Amino acid sequence: MSERHDVSFAELTTLRVGGPIDRLVTATMQQELVDLVRDADASGGRWMVLGGGSNLLVGDDGFDGTVIRIATKGIEVLPGAAAGSVHLRVQAGEVWDELVAFAVERGFSGLEALSGIPGSVGAAPVQNIGAYGQELSDVLVAIEFLDEGADRPRRISADELELGYRTSVLKQGLAGVVLSIELALHDTTAEREVLGQALGTPVAYAQLAGALGVQLGDRVPIADVREAVLALRSGKGMVLDPDDPDSVSAGSFFTNPIVSEHVARTLPGDAPRWYVEPEEPDEVVPLAELEAASPLDAFLAHQAEVEAAETRAHAEPSEPLVKLSAAWLIEHSGIRRGFALPGSRAAISSKHTLALTNRGGASGEELAQLARFVQGRVQAEFGIMLHPEPVLVGVEL
Protein backbone atom coordinates (compact mmCIF):
# COMPACT_ATOMS: atom_id res chain seq x y z
CA MET A 1 0.00 0.00 0.00
CA SER A 2 1.16 3.54 -0.74
CA GLU A 3 -0.18 6.94 0.27
CA ARG A 4 0.09 10.35 -1.40
CA HIS A 5 -1.17 13.86 -0.74
CA ASP A 6 0.33 15.67 -3.74
CA VAL A 7 -1.73 14.37 -6.65
CA SER A 8 -4.77 15.46 -8.68
CA PHE A 9 -7.37 13.63 -10.75
CA ALA A 10 -5.87 15.23 -13.86
CA GLU A 11 -2.90 12.89 -13.40
CA LEU A 12 -5.05 9.78 -12.98
CA THR A 13 -7.88 10.10 -15.53
CA THR A 14 -7.87 9.70 -19.29
CA LEU A 15 -9.63 13.07 -19.68
CA ARG A 16 -6.75 14.68 -17.77
CA VAL A 17 -9.06 16.95 -15.80
CA GLY A 18 -9.98 17.13 -12.14
CA GLY A 19 -8.77 18.95 -9.07
CA PRO A 20 -6.60 17.87 -6.14
CA ILE A 21 -7.08 14.73 -4.07
CA ASP A 22 -6.85 15.23 -0.32
CA ARG A 23 -5.52 11.69 0.29
CA LEU A 24 -4.75 8.97 -2.25
CA VAL A 25 -4.08 5.42 -1.09
CA THR A 26 -3.26 2.61 -3.51
CA ALA A 27 -4.09 -1.04 -2.83
CA THR A 28 -2.02 -3.66 -4.68
CA MET A 29 -3.43 -6.74 -2.89
CA GLN A 30 -7.06 -7.72 -2.33
CA GLN A 31 -6.81 -7.84 1.46
CA GLU A 32 -5.28 -4.35 1.44
CA LEU A 33 -8.24 -3.17 -0.60
CA VAL A 34 -10.73 -4.74 1.80
CA ASP A 35 -8.95 -3.22 4.81
CA LEU A 36 -8.78 0.25 3.23
CA VAL A 37 -12.47 0.22 2.35
CA ARG A 38 -13.47 -0.94 5.84
CA ASP A 39 -11.25 1.70 7.45
CA ALA A 40 -12.66 4.43 5.21
CA ASP A 41 -16.17 3.28 6.06
CA ALA A 42 -15.46 3.29 9.78
CA SER A 43 -13.88 6.76 9.69
CA GLY A 44 -17.12 8.42 8.67
CA GLY A 45 -15.28 10.66 6.20
CA ARG A 46 -15.77 11.00 2.47
CA TRP A 47 -14.18 8.33 0.29
CA MET A 48 -14.39 6.90 -3.20
CA VAL A 49 -12.64 4.26 -5.28
CA LEU A 50 -10.69 4.82 -8.48
CA GLY A 51 -9.75 2.29 -11.14
CA GLY A 52 -8.28 3.20 -14.49
CA GLY A 53 -9.92 6.64 -14.54
CA SER A 54 -11.21 6.13 -18.08
CA ASN A 55 -14.90 6.66 -17.34
CA LEU A 56 -14.72 9.61 -14.99
CA LEU A 57 -15.26 13.36 -15.22
CA VAL A 58 -14.16 15.15 -12.05
CA GLY A 59 -14.71 18.79 -11.21
CA ASP A 60 -11.95 21.32 -10.70
CA ASP A 61 -12.39 21.46 -6.92
CA GLY A 62 -11.21 17.86 -6.64
CA PHE A 63 -12.16 15.61 -3.76
CA ASP A 64 -11.94 16.46 -0.08
CA GLY A 65 -11.56 12.95 1.27
CA THR A 66 -9.84 9.63 0.66
CA VAL A 67 -9.52 8.15 -2.81
CA ILE A 68 -8.76 4.43 -2.82
CA ARG A 69 -6.98 3.50 -6.03
CA ILE A 70 -7.46 -0.14 -7.01
CA ALA A 71 -4.25 -1.66 -8.41
CA THR A 72 -4.76 -5.31 -7.42
CA LYS A 73 -3.40 -7.86 -9.91
CA GLY A 74 -4.01 -11.50 -10.75
CA ILE A 75 -5.61 -13.68 -13.43
CA GLU A 76 -6.38 -17.18 -12.18
CA VAL A 77 -7.64 -20.15 -14.21
CA LEU A 78 -10.19 -21.91 -12.01
CA PRO A 79 -10.49 -25.70 -11.88
CA GLY A 80 -13.63 -27.70 -12.64
CA ALA A 81 -14.82 -26.05 -15.86
CA ALA A 82 -16.70 -28.21 -18.34
CA ALA A 83 -15.00 -29.42 -21.50
CA GLY A 84 -14.63 -26.62 -24.01
CA SER A 85 -14.97 -23.99 -21.30
CA VAL A 86 -12.53 -22.12 -19.08
CA HIS A 87 -13.31 -20.06 -16.00
CA LEU A 88 -11.12 -17.13 -14.98
CA ARG A 89 -11.03 -15.17 -11.74
CA VAL A 90 -9.60 -11.70 -12.39
CA GLN A 91 -8.64 -9.11 -9.80
CA ALA A 92 -10.34 -5.73 -10.10
CA GLY A 93 -7.13 -3.75 -10.66
CA GLU A 94 -6.11 -5.62 -13.80
CA VAL A 95 -6.11 -3.50 -16.97
CA TRP A 96 -9.08 -4.60 -19.06
CA ASP A 97 -7.29 -4.74 -22.41
CA GLU A 98 -4.44 -6.72 -20.89
CA LEU A 99 -7.02 -9.30 -19.79
CA VAL A 100 -8.36 -9.47 -23.35
CA ALA A 101 -4.82 -9.93 -24.69
CA PHE A 102 -4.25 -12.70 -22.12
CA ALA A 103 -7.38 -14.53 -23.29
CA VAL A 104 -6.65 -14.14 -27.00
CA GLU A 105 -3.07 -15.35 -26.64
CA ARG A 106 -4.31 -18.54 -24.95
CA GLY A 107 -7.15 -19.21 -27.35
CA PHE A 108 -9.96 -18.29 -24.95
CA SER A 109 -12.80 -16.69 -26.93
CA GLY A 110 -15.60 -14.42 -25.75
CA LEU A 111 -13.74 -11.16 -25.09
CA GLU A 112 -12.02 -10.46 -28.40
CA ALA A 113 -14.53 -7.84 -29.61
CA LEU A 114 -14.01 -5.95 -26.33
CA SER A 115 -10.38 -5.23 -27.23
CA GLY A 116 -9.06 -1.73 -26.69
CA ILE A 117 -11.62 -0.65 -24.09
CA PRO A 118 -9.68 1.40 -21.54
CA GLY A 119 -10.04 1.08 -17.80
CA SER A 120 -9.81 -1.60 -15.16
CA VAL A 121 -11.53 -4.96 -14.78
CA GLY A 122 -13.42 -3.93 -11.64
CA ALA A 123 -15.24 -1.17 -13.51
CA ALA A 124 -16.41 -3.49 -16.31
CA PRO A 125 -19.54 -4.93 -14.62
CA VAL A 126 -20.68 -1.54 -13.31
CA GLN A 127 -21.88 -0.47 -16.73
CA ASN A 128 -21.76 -3.85 -18.46
CA ILE A 129 -19.15 -2.79 -20.99
CA GLY A 130 -19.82 -3.76 -24.58
CA ALA A 131 -18.67 -3.15 -28.14
CA TYR A 132 -18.87 -4.65 -31.62
CA GLY A 133 -21.50 -7.23 -30.76
CA GLN A 134 -20.15 -8.48 -27.44
CA GLU A 135 -21.02 -7.49 -23.88
CA LEU A 136 -19.54 -8.47 -20.56
CA SER A 137 -22.91 -9.99 -19.64
CA ASP A 138 -22.30 -12.67 -22.31
CA VAL A 139 -19.46 -14.19 -20.28
CA LEU A 140 -19.75 -12.89 -16.71
CA VAL A 141 -20.48 -15.57 -14.10
CA ALA A 142 -20.21 -13.61 -10.86
CA ILE A 143 -18.35 -10.89 -9.00
CA GLU A 144 -16.72 -10.79 -5.59
CA PHE A 145 -18.14 -7.72 -3.88
CA LEU A 146 -17.60 -5.87 -0.62
CA ASP A 147 -20.78 -4.06 0.36
CA GLU A 148 -20.43 -0.67 1.95
CA GLY A 149 -20.35 -1.23 5.70
CA ALA A 150 -19.81 -5.00 5.43
CA ASP A 151 -17.07 -6.93 7.24
CA ARG A 152 -16.45 -9.51 4.54
CA PRO A 153 -16.97 -9.89 0.76
CA ARG A 154 -19.79 -11.84 -0.84
CA ARG A 155 -20.29 -13.49 -4.21
CA ILE A 156 -22.98 -12.00 -6.46
CA SER A 157 -24.07 -13.92 -9.52
CA ALA A 158 -24.36 -12.22 -12.89
CA ASP A 159 -28.15 -12.72 -12.82
CA GLU A 160 -28.39 -10.76 -9.58
CA LEU A 161 -26.52 -7.82 -11.11
CA GLU A 162 -29.41 -7.10 -13.53
CA LEU A 163 -26.99 -6.29 -16.33
CA GLY A 164 -28.46 -4.21 -19.16
CA TYR A 165 -27.34 -1.72 -21.75
CA ARG A 166 -24.57 0.19 -19.93
CA THR A 167 -26.18 -0.42 -16.57
CA SER A 168 -26.38 -2.75 -13.57
CA VAL A 169 -27.49 -2.65 -9.95
CA LEU A 170 -23.96 -1.41 -9.23
CA LYS A 171 -24.57 1.68 -11.33
CA GLN A 172 -28.09 2.09 -10.00
CA GLY A 173 -27.11 2.41 -6.36
CA LEU A 174 -25.70 -0.79 -4.86
CA ALA A 175 -22.88 0.70 -2.78
CA GLY A 176 -19.60 -1.10 -2.36
CA VAL A 177 -16.50 -2.23 -4.23
CA VAL A 178 -15.94 -4.91 -6.87
CA LEU A 179 -12.96 -6.99 -5.74
CA SER A 180 -12.77 -9.51 -8.59
CA ILE A 181 -14.85 -10.95 -11.42
CA GLU A 182 -15.38 -14.51 -12.67
CA LEU A 183 -15.72 -15.20 -16.39
CA ALA A 184 -16.72 -18.26 -18.43
CA LEU A 185 -14.95 -18.25 -21.80
CA HIS A 186 -14.79 -20.78 -24.62
CA ASP A 187 -11.58 -22.81 -24.66
CA THR A 188 -10.70 -23.46 -28.31
CA THR A 189 -7.97 -26.03 -27.57
CA ALA A 190 -9.93 -28.97 -29.03
CA GLU A 191 -10.98 -26.94 -32.08
CA ARG A 192 -7.43 -25.85 -32.75
CA GLU A 193 -6.32 -29.48 -32.95
CA VAL A 194 -8.82 -30.00 -35.79
CA LEU A 195 -8.93 -26.59 -37.48
CA GLY A 196 -5.40 -25.43 -36.79
CA GLN A 197 -6.54 -22.08 -35.42
CA ALA A 198 -8.53 -20.52 -32.57
CA LEU A 199 -11.82 -19.16 -33.83
CA GLY A 200 -13.75 -16.46 -32.01
CA THR A 201 -17.46 -16.28 -31.31
CA PRO A 202 -19.73 -15.60 -34.33
CA VAL A 203 -19.26 -12.03 -35.60
CA ALA A 204 -22.35 -10.11 -34.48
CA TYR A 205 -21.68 -6.52 -35.59
CA ALA A 206 -21.98 -5.33 -39.18
CA GLN A 207 -19.09 -2.85 -39.06
CA LEU A 208 -16.78 -5.49 -37.65
CA ALA A 209 -17.91 -8.03 -40.24
CA GLY A 210 -17.15 -5.49 -42.96
CA ALA A 211 -13.70 -4.80 -41.57
CA LEU A 212 -12.96 -8.53 -41.51
CA GLY A 213 -14.48 -9.15 -44.95
CA VAL A 214 -16.90 -11.78 -43.65
CA GLN A 215 -20.63 -12.21 -43.14
CA LEU A 216 -22.49 -11.74 -39.89
CA GLY A 217 -22.43 -15.01 -37.98
CA ASP A 218 -19.11 -16.15 -39.43
CA ARG A 219 -16.32 -17.23 -37.11
CA VAL A 220 -12.80 -16.00 -37.74
CA PRO A 221 -9.51 -16.34 -35.81
CA ILE A 222 -9.59 -14.62 -32.43
CA ALA A 223 -6.39 -12.70 -33.13
CA ASP A 224 -7.87 -11.31 -36.36
CA VAL A 225 -10.95 -10.07 -34.49
CA ARG A 226 -8.79 -8.34 -31.90
CA GLU A 227 -6.64 -6.70 -34.55
CA ALA A 228 -9.68 -5.49 -36.50
CA VAL A 229 -11.38 -4.10 -33.39
CA LEU A 230 -8.24 -2.25 -32.31
CA ALA A 231 -7.96 -0.73 -35.80
CA LEU A 232 -11.63 0.34 -35.77
CA ARG A 233 -11.30 1.88 -32.31
CA SER A 234 -8.05 3.63 -33.22
CA GLY A 235 -9.74 5.16 -36.25
CA LYS A 236 -12.27 6.71 -33.87
CA GLY A 237 -9.69 7.87 -31.32
CA MET A 238 -11.03 5.27 -28.87
CA VAL A 239 -7.70 3.59 -28.05
CA LEU A 240 -5.39 5.35 -25.60
CA ASP A 241 -2.46 6.75 -27.59
CA PRO A 242 -0.08 9.46 -26.34
CA ASP A 243 0.35 10.64 -29.95
CA ASP A 244 -3.38 10.99 -30.60
CA PRO A 245 -5.04 14.05 -28.98
CA ASP A 246 -8.47 12.58 -29.73
CA SER A 247 -7.78 9.76 -27.27
CA VAL A 248 -7.65 12.26 -24.38
CA SER A 249 -11.27 11.49 -23.62
CA ALA A 250 -13.57 9.26 -21.62
CA GLY A 251 -14.57 7.28 -24.71
CA SER A 252 -18.21 7.57 -25.71
CA PHE A 253 -19.52 10.38 -23.52
CA PHE A 254 -23.23 9.74 -24.10
CA THR A 255 -25.18 6.48 -24.13
CA ASN A 256 -27.41 5.64 -27.06
CA PRO A 257 -30.91 6.68 -25.93
CA ILE A 258 -33.66 4.07 -25.68
CA VAL A 259 -37.07 5.53 -26.50
CA SER A 260 -40.58 4.35 -27.32
CA GLU A 261 -41.43 3.42 -30.89
CA HIS A 262 -43.73 6.46 -30.99
CA VAL A 263 -40.80 8.79 -30.28
CA ALA A 264 -38.58 6.97 -32.77
CA ARG A 265 -41.17 7.54 -35.50
CA THR A 266 -40.76 11.31 -35.13
CA LEU A 267 -37.16 11.10 -36.37
CA PRO A 268 -36.15 11.27 -40.04
CA GLY A 269 -36.31 7.98 -41.90
CA ASP A 270 -32.52 7.69 -42.18
CA ALA A 271 -31.98 7.87 -38.40
CA PRO A 272 -30.42 4.56 -37.27
CA ARG A 273 -32.57 2.56 -34.89
CA TRP A 274 -32.60 -0.89 -33.35
CA TYR A 275 -35.53 -2.58 -31.65
CA VAL A 276 -34.85 -3.65 -28.07
CA GLU A 277 -36.00 -7.11 -27.09
CA PRO A 278 -38.43 -6.83 -24.13
CA GLU A 279 -37.79 -8.92 -21.05
CA GLU A 280 -40.65 -11.00 -19.70
CA PRO A 281 -41.09 -10.49 -15.96
CA ASP A 282 -40.68 -13.57 -13.82
CA GLU A 283 -43.67 -14.83 -11.85
CA VAL A 284 -42.49 -15.72 -8.34
CA VAL A 285 -44.55 -17.53 -5.71
CA PRO A 286 -42.93 -17.98 -2.28
CA LEU A 287 -42.29 -21.65 -1.51
CA ALA A 288 -43.82 -21.28 1.94
CA GLU A 289 -47.11 -20.21 0.40
CA LEU A 290 -47.18 -23.26 -1.85
CA GLU A 291 -46.40 -25.60 1.01
CA ALA A 292 -49.07 -24.06 3.25
CA ALA A 293 -51.79 -24.08 0.62
CA SER A 294 -54.53 -26.74 0.62
CA PRO A 295 -55.15 -28.71 -2.59
CA LEU A 296 -58.22 -26.56 -3.25
CA ASP A 297 -56.24 -23.35 -2.70
CA ALA A 298 -53.53 -24.61 -5.03
CA PHE A 299 -56.11 -25.46 -7.71
CA LEU A 300 -57.78 -22.04 -7.44
CA ALA A 301 -54.42 -20.30 -7.54
CA HIS A 302 -53.52 -22.27 -10.66
CA GLN A 303 -56.82 -21.34 -12.32
CA ALA A 304 -56.28 -17.68 -11.45
CA GLU A 305 -52.83 -17.78 -13.04
CA VAL A 306 -54.22 -19.40 -16.20
CA GLU A 307 -56.88 -16.70 -16.47
CA ALA A 308 -54.27 -13.98 -15.89
CA ALA A 309 -52.05 -15.47 -18.61
CA GLU A 310 -54.98 -15.51 -21.05
CA THR A 311 -55.75 -11.88 -20.20
CA ARG A 312 -52.14 -10.89 -20.84
CA ALA A 313 -52.13 -12.77 -24.14
CA HIS A 314 -55.20 -10.87 -25.40
CA ALA A 315 -54.22 -7.49 -24.01
CA GLU A 316 -52.66 -4.82 -26.16
CA PRO A 317 -48.88 -5.36 -26.19
CA SER A 318 -46.75 -2.67 -24.62
CA GLU A 319 -45.13 -0.26 -27.05
CA PRO A 320 -41.79 -1.56 -28.33
CA LEU A 321 -38.61 0.20 -27.27
CA VAL A 322 -36.08 1.44 -29.80
CA LYS A 323 -32.39 2.23 -29.33
CA LEU A 324 -31.15 5.26 -31.26
CA SER A 325 -27.69 6.40 -32.30
CA ALA A 326 -26.45 9.22 -30.06
CA ALA A 327 -23.72 10.01 -32.60
CA TRP A 328 -26.32 10.46 -35.37
CA LEU A 329 -28.44 12.71 -33.15
CA ILE A 330 -25.44 14.88 -32.27
CA GLU A 331 -24.29 15.22 -35.87
CA HIS A 332 -27.78 16.02 -37.14
CA SER A 333 -28.34 18.62 -34.44
CA GLY A 334 -25.63 20.67 -36.17
CA ILE A 335 -22.58 19.67 -34.12
CA ARG A 336 -19.68 18.47 -36.22
CA ARG A 337 -16.45 16.66 -35.42
CA GLY A 338 -13.87 19.01 -33.93
CA PHE A 339 -16.52 21.48 -32.69
CA ALA A 340 -15.57 23.63 -29.67
CA LEU A 341 -17.29 26.46 -27.86
CA PRO A 342 -15.54 29.83 -28.36
CA GLY A 343 -12.42 30.08 -26.20
CA SER A 344 -12.82 26.57 -24.80
CA ARG A 345 -10.06 23.97 -24.63
CA ALA A 346 -12.63 21.16 -24.71
CA ALA A 347 -13.82 19.90 -28.09
CA ILE A 348 -15.73 17.17 -29.86
CA SER A 349 -13.30 14.56 -31.17
CA SER A 350 -12.17 15.12 -34.75
CA LYS A 351 -12.85 11.43 -35.39
CA HIS A 352 -16.11 10.68 -33.58
CA THR A 353 -18.92 12.95 -32.36
CA LEU A 354 -19.61 10.78 -29.30
CA ALA A 355 -16.27 11.62 -27.67
CA LEU A 356 -15.57 14.84 -25.79
CA THR A 357 -11.84 15.58 -25.66
CA ASN A 358 -9.39 17.70 -23.72
CA ARG A 359 -7.36 19.56 -26.33
CA GLY A 360 -4.80 20.64 -23.74
CA GLY A 361 -5.30 22.24 -20.34
CA ALA A 362 -9.09 22.05 -20.37
CA SER A 363 -10.89 22.32 -17.07
CA GLY A 364 -13.60 20.01 -15.80
CA GLU A 365 -16.09 22.85 -16.17
CA GLU A 366 -15.14 23.35 -19.83
CA LEU A 367 -15.89 19.67 -20.50
CA ALA A 368 -19.18 20.00 -18.62
CA GLN A 369 -20.13 23.14 -20.57
CA LEU A 370 -19.54 21.34 -23.86
CA ALA A 371 -21.57 18.33 -22.68
CA ARG A 372 -24.45 20.60 -21.64
CA PHE A 373 -24.33 22.36 -25.01
CA VAL A 374 -24.54 19.03 -26.85
CA GLN A 375 -27.45 17.92 -24.68
CA GLY A 376 -29.25 21.22 -25.34
CA ARG A 377 -28.80 21.06 -29.11
CA VAL A 378 -30.06 17.48 -29.36
CA GLN A 379 -33.02 18.17 -27.10
CA ALA A 380 -33.95 21.32 -29.03
CA GLU A 381 -33.70 19.54 -32.39
CA PHE A 382 -35.23 16.16 -31.56
CA GLY A 383 -36.79 16.42 -28.09
CA ILE A 384 -34.48 13.70 -26.76
CA MET A 385 -32.22 14.11 -23.72
CA LEU A 386 -28.82 12.44 -23.95
CA HIS A 387 -27.42 10.95 -20.75
CA PRO A 388 -23.73 10.85 -19.87
CA GLU A 389 -21.91 7.54 -19.71
CA PRO A 390 -18.99 8.60 -17.44
CA VAL A 391 -19.34 8.90 -13.69
CA LEU A 392 -19.55 12.55 -12.66
CA VAL A 393 -17.80 13.72 -9.49
CA GLY A 394 -18.15 17.36 -8.46
CA VAL A 395 -19.73 18.42 -11.77
CA GLU A 396 -23.32 18.62 -12.99
CA LEU A 397 -24.86 18.47 -16.42
mmCIF file of N, CA and C in Angstrom, residues 187-244:
data_model
loop_
_atom_site.group_PDB
_atom_site.id
_atom_site.type_symbol
_atom_site.label_atom_id
_atom_site.label_comp_id
_atom_site.label_asym_id
_atom_site.label_seq_id
_atom_site.Cartn_x
_atom_site.Cartn_y
_atom_site.Cartn_z
ATOM 1 N N ASP A 187 -12.946 -22.332 -24.461
ATOM 2 C CA ASP A 187 -11.576 -22.812 -24.657
ATOM 3 C C ASP A 187 -11.504 -23.512 -26.016
ATOM 4 N N THR A 188 -10.743 -22.941 -26.934
ATOM 5 C CA THR A 188 -10.704 -23.458 -28.306
ATOM 6 C C THR A 188 -9.640 -24.533 -28.509
ATOM 7 N N THR A 189 -9.071 -25.065 -27.433
ATOM 8 C CA THR A 189 -7.973 -26.033 -27.567
ATOM 9 C C THR A 189 -8.352 -27.204 -28.476
ATOM 10 N N ALA A 190 -9.511 -27.816 -28.228
ATOM 11 C CA ALA A 190 -9.932 -28.967 -29.030
ATOM 12 C C ALA A 190 -10.150 -28.579 -30.487
ATOM 13 N N GLU A 191 -10.749 -27.411 -30.711
ATOM 14 C CA GLU A 191 -10.983 -26.942 -32.081
ATOM 15 C C GLU A 191 -9.667 -26.717 -32.814
ATOM 16 N N ARG A 192 -8.705 -26.157 -32.102
ATOM 17 C CA ARG A 192 -7.426 -25.851 -32.749
ATOM 18 C C ARG A 192 -6.747 -27.119 -33.250
ATOM 19 N N GLU A 193 -6.934 -28.219 -32.520
ATOM 20 C CA GLU A 193 -6.323 -29.475 -32.947
ATOM 21 C C GLU A 193 -6.902 -29.961 -34.274
ATOM 22 N N VAL A 194 -8.167 -29.583 -34.554
ATOM 23 C CA VAL A 194 -8.819 -29.996 -35.793
ATOM 24 C C VAL A 194 -8.664 -28.935 -36.881
ATOM 25 N N LEU A 195 -8.904 -27.666 -36.494
ATOM 26 C CA LEU A 195 -8.933 -26.592 -37.480
ATOM 27 C C LEU A 195 -7.592 -25.887 -37.660
ATOM 28 N N GLY A 196 -6.709 -26.067 -36.696
ATOM 29 C CA GLY A 196 -5.404 -25.430 -36.792
ATOM 30 C C GLY A 196 -5.376 -23.981 -36.365
ATOM 31 N N GLN A 197 -6.497 -23.466 -35.875
ATOM 32 C CA GLN A 197 -6.542 -22.078 -35.419
ATOM 33 C C GLN A 197 -7.663 -21.886 -34.404
ATOM 34 N N ALA A 198 -7.535 -20.836 -33.594
ATOM 35 C CA ALA A 198 -8.527 -20.521 -32.566
ATOM 36 C C ALA A 198 -9.544 -19.550 -33.137
ATOM 37 N N LEU A 199 -10.771 -20.006 -33.271
ATOM 38 C CA LEU A 199 -11.822 -19.164 -33.825
ATOM 39 C C LEU A 199 -12.597 -18.466 -32.715
ATOM 40 N N GLY A 200 -12.991 -17.230 -32.979
ATOM 41 C CA GLY A 200 -13.755 -16.464 -32.015
ATOM 42 C C GLY A 200 -15.232 -16.798 -32.078
ATOM 43 N N THR A 201 -16.015 -16.109 -31.261
ATOM 44 C CA THR A 201 -17.462 -16.277 -31.306
ATOM 45 C C THR A 201 -17.990 -15.712 -32.624
ATOM 46 N N PRO A 202 -19.186 -16.115 -33.059
ATOM 47 C CA PRO A 202 -19.728 -15.598 -34.326
ATOM 48 C C PRO A 202 -19.749 -14.070 -34.351
ATOM 49 N N VAL A 203 -19.292 -13.495 -35.453
ATOM 50 C CA VAL A 203 -19.262 -12.035 -35.595
ATOM 51 C C VAL A 203 -20.693 -11.515 -35.585
ATOM 52 N N ALA A 204 -20.967 -10.552 -34.695
ATOM 53 C CA ALA A 204 -22.348 -10.114 -34.480
ATOM 54 C C ALA A 204 -22.534 -8.617 -34.707
ATOM 55 N N TYR A 205 -21.584 -7.973 -35.384
ATOM 56 C CA TYR A 205 -21.680 -6.524 -35.590
ATOM 57 C C TYR A 205 -21.290 -6.229 -37.033
ATOM 58 N N ALA A 206 -22.166 -5.514 -37.743
ATOM 59 C CA ALA A 206 -21.984 -5.325 -39.182
ATOM 60 C C ALA A 206 -20.667 -4.618 -39.511
ATOM 61 N N GLN A 207 -20.323 -3.585 -38.767
ATOM 62 C CA GLN A 207 -19.095 -2.846 -39.060
ATOM 63 C C GLN A 207 -17.867 -3.729 -38.891
ATOM 64 N N LEU A 208 -17.892 -4.580 -37.863
ATOM 65 C CA LEU A 208 -16.776 -5.494 -37.646
ATOM 66 C C LEU A 208 -16.718 -6.538 -38.757
ATOM 67 N N ALA A 209 -17.880 -7.055 -39.148
ATOM 68 C CA ALA A 209 -17.907 -8.025 -40.237
ATOM 69 C C ALA A 209 -17.336 -7.419 -41.507
ATOM 70 N N GLY A 210 -17.684 -6.161 -41.784
ATOM 71 C CA GLY A 210 -17.147 -5.488 -42.961
ATOM 72 C C GLY A 210 -15.646 -5.322 -42.901
ATOM 73 N N ALA A 211 -15.142 -4.984 -41.728
ATOM 74 C CA ALA A 211 -13.696 -4.804 -41.575
ATOM 75 C C ALA A 211 -12.946 -6.114 -41.762
ATOM 76 N N LEU A 212 -13.589 -7.213 -41.382
ATOM 77 C CA LEU A 212 -12.964 -8.527 -41.509
ATOM 78 C C LEU A 212 -13.216 -9.172 -42.873
ATOM 79 N N GLY A 213 -14.145 -8.588 -43.653
ATOM 80 C CA GLY A 213 -14.476 -9.147 -44.949
ATOM 81 C C GLY A 213 -15.251 -10.442 -44.864
ATOM 82 N N VAL A 214 -16.115 -10.564 -43.834
ATOM 83 C CA VAL A 214 -16.903 -11.776 -43.652
ATOM 84 C C VAL A 214 -18.372 -11.405 -43.485
ATOM 85 N N GLN A 215 -19.212 -12.420 -43.356
ATOM 86 C CA GLN A 215 -20.635 -12.209 -43.137
ATOM 87 C C GLN A 215 -20.949 -12.267 -41.645
ATOM 88 N N LEU A 216 -22.032 -11.621 -41.267
ATOM 89 C CA LEU A 216 -22.492 -11.737 -39.888
ATOM 90 C C LEU A 216 -22.732 -13.207 -39.560
ATOM 91 N N GLY A 217 -22.278 -13.623 -38.390
ATOM 92 C CA GLY A 217 -22.426 -15.006 -37.977
ATOM 93 C C GLY A 217 -21.233 -15.873 -38.294
ATOM 94 N N ASP A 218 -20.324 -15.383 -39.143
ATOM 95 C CA ASP A 218 -19.110 -16.148 -39.432
ATOM 96 C C ASP A 218 -18.174 -16.143 -38.226
ATOM 97 N N ARG A 219 -17.345 -17.164 -38.158
ATOM 98 C CA ARG A 219 -16.317 -17.229 -37.114
ATOM 99 C C ARG A 219 -14.952 -17.091 -37.774
ATOM 100 N N VAL A 220 -14.135 -16.243 -37.201
ATOM 101 C CA VAL A 220 -12.795 -16.000 -37.735
ATOM 102 C C VAL A 220 -11.795 -16.107 -36.591
ATOM 103 N N PRO A 221 -10.506 -16.221 -36.879
ATOM 104 C CA PRO A 221 -9.514 -16.342 -35.814
ATOM 105 C C PRO A 221 -9.610 -15.212 -34.788
ATOM 106 N N ILE A 222 -9.464 -15.584 -33.531
ATOM 107 C CA ILE A 222 -9.594 -14.617 -32.433
ATOM 108 C C ILE A 222 -8.629 -13.451 -32.617
ATOM 109 N N ALA A 223 -7.391 -13.757 -32.985
ATOM 110 C CA ALA A 223 -6.391 -12.699 -33.128
ATOM 111 C C ALA A 223 -6.786 -11.711 -34.224
ATOM 112 N N ASP A 224 -7.428 -12.198 -35.283
ATOM 113 C CA ASP A 224 -7.871 -11.306 -36.360
ATOM 114 C C ASP A 224 -8.974 -10.371 -35.872
ATOM 115 N N VAL A 225 -9.881 -10.913 -35.048
ATOM 116 C CA VAL A 225 -10.945 -10.073 -34.493
ATOM 117 C C VAL A 225 -10.343 -8.972 -33.630
ATOM 118 N N ARG A 226 -9.420 -9.345 -32.767
ATOM 119 C CA ARG A 226 -8.788 -8.342 -31.897
ATOM 120 C C ARG A 226 -8.095 -7.268 -32.722
ATOM 121 N N GLU A 227 -7.359 -7.671 -33.725
ATOM 122 C CA GLU A 227 -6.638 -6.703 -34.554
ATOM 123 C C GLU A 227 -7.596 -5.763 -35.275
ATOM 124 N N ALA A 228 -8.697 -6.317 -35.796
ATOM 125 C CA ALA A 228 -9.678 -5.493 -36.500
ATOM 126 C C ALA A 228 -10.362 -4.514 -35.561
ATOM 127 N N VAL A 229 -10.719 -4.969 -34.357
ATOM 128 C CA VAL A 229 -11.377 -4.099 -33.387
ATOM 129 C C VAL A 229 -10.448 -2.967 -32.955
ATOM 130 N N LEU A 230 -9.187 -3.289 -32.701
ATOM 131 C CA LEU A 230 -8.236 -2.254 -32.314
ATOM 132 C C LEU A 230 -8.081 -1.218 -33.425
ATOM 133 N N ALA A 231 -8.076 -1.671 -34.684
ATOM 134 C CA ALA A 231 -7.962 -0.735 -35.804
ATOM 135 C C ALA A 231 -9.199 0.154 -35.902
ATOM 136 N N LEU A 232 -10.394 -0.440 -35.726
ATOM 137 C CA LEU A 232 -11.628 0.344 -35.771
ATOM 138 C C LEU A 232 -11.660 1.380 -34.647
ATOM 139 N N ARG A 233 -11.287 0.948 -33.457
ATOM 140 C CA ARG A 233 -11.303 1.875 -32.315
ATOM 141 C C ARG A 233 -10.259 2.977 -32.489
ATOM 142 N N SER A 234 -9.091 2.623 -33.002
ATOM 143 C CA SER A 234 -8.047 3.630 -33.224
ATOM 144 C C SER A 234 -8.513 4.681 -34.230
ATOM 145 N N GLY A 235 -9.237 4.223 -35.248
ATOM 146 C CA GLY A 235 -9.737 5.158 -36.248
ATOM 147 C C GLY A 235 -10.745 6.144 -35.692
ATOM 148 N N LYS A 236 -11.317 5.810 -34.530
ATOM 149 C CA LYS A 236 -12.271 6.712 -33.873
ATOM 150 C C LYS A 236 -11.647 7.437 -32.678
ATOM 151 N N GLY A 237 -10.335 7.248 -32.480
ATOM 152 C CA GLY A 237 -9.689 7.865 -31.322
ATOM 153 C C GLY A 237 -10.071 7.218 -30.016
ATOM 154 N N MET A 238 -10.521 5.954 -30.053
ATOM 155 C CA MET A 238 -11.027 5.273 -28.871
ATOM 156 C C MET A 238 -10.025 4.301 -28.253
ATOM 157 N N VAL A 239 -8.765 4.369 -28.675
ATOM 158 C CA VAL A 239 -7.700 3.594 -28.051
ATOM 159 C C VAL A 239 -6.692 4.581 -27.485
ATOM 160 N N LEU A 240 -6.314 4.414 -26.224
ATOM 161 C CA LEU A 240 -5.391 5.348 -25.604
ATOM 162 C C LEU A 240 -4.068 5.370 -26.364
ATOM 163 N N ASP A 241 -3.663 6.575 -26.788
ATOM 164 C CA ASP A 241 -2.461 6.747 -27.592
ATOM 165 C C ASP A 241 -1.868 8.112 -27.277
ATOM 166 N N PRO A 242 -0.674 8.165 -26.699
ATOM 167 C CA PRO A 242 -0.084 9.464 -26.339
ATOM 168 C C PRO A 242 0.132 10.386 -27.530
ATOM 169 N N ASP A 243 0.146 9.820 -28.745
ATOM 170 C CA ASP A 243 0.347 10.638 -29.946
ATOM 171 C C ASP A 243 -0.962 11.059 -30.597
ATOM 172 N N ASP A 244 -2.084 10.661 -30.024
ATOM 173 C CA ASP A 244 -3.384 10.994 -30.600
ATOM 174 C C ASP A 244 -4.174 11.859 -29.627
#
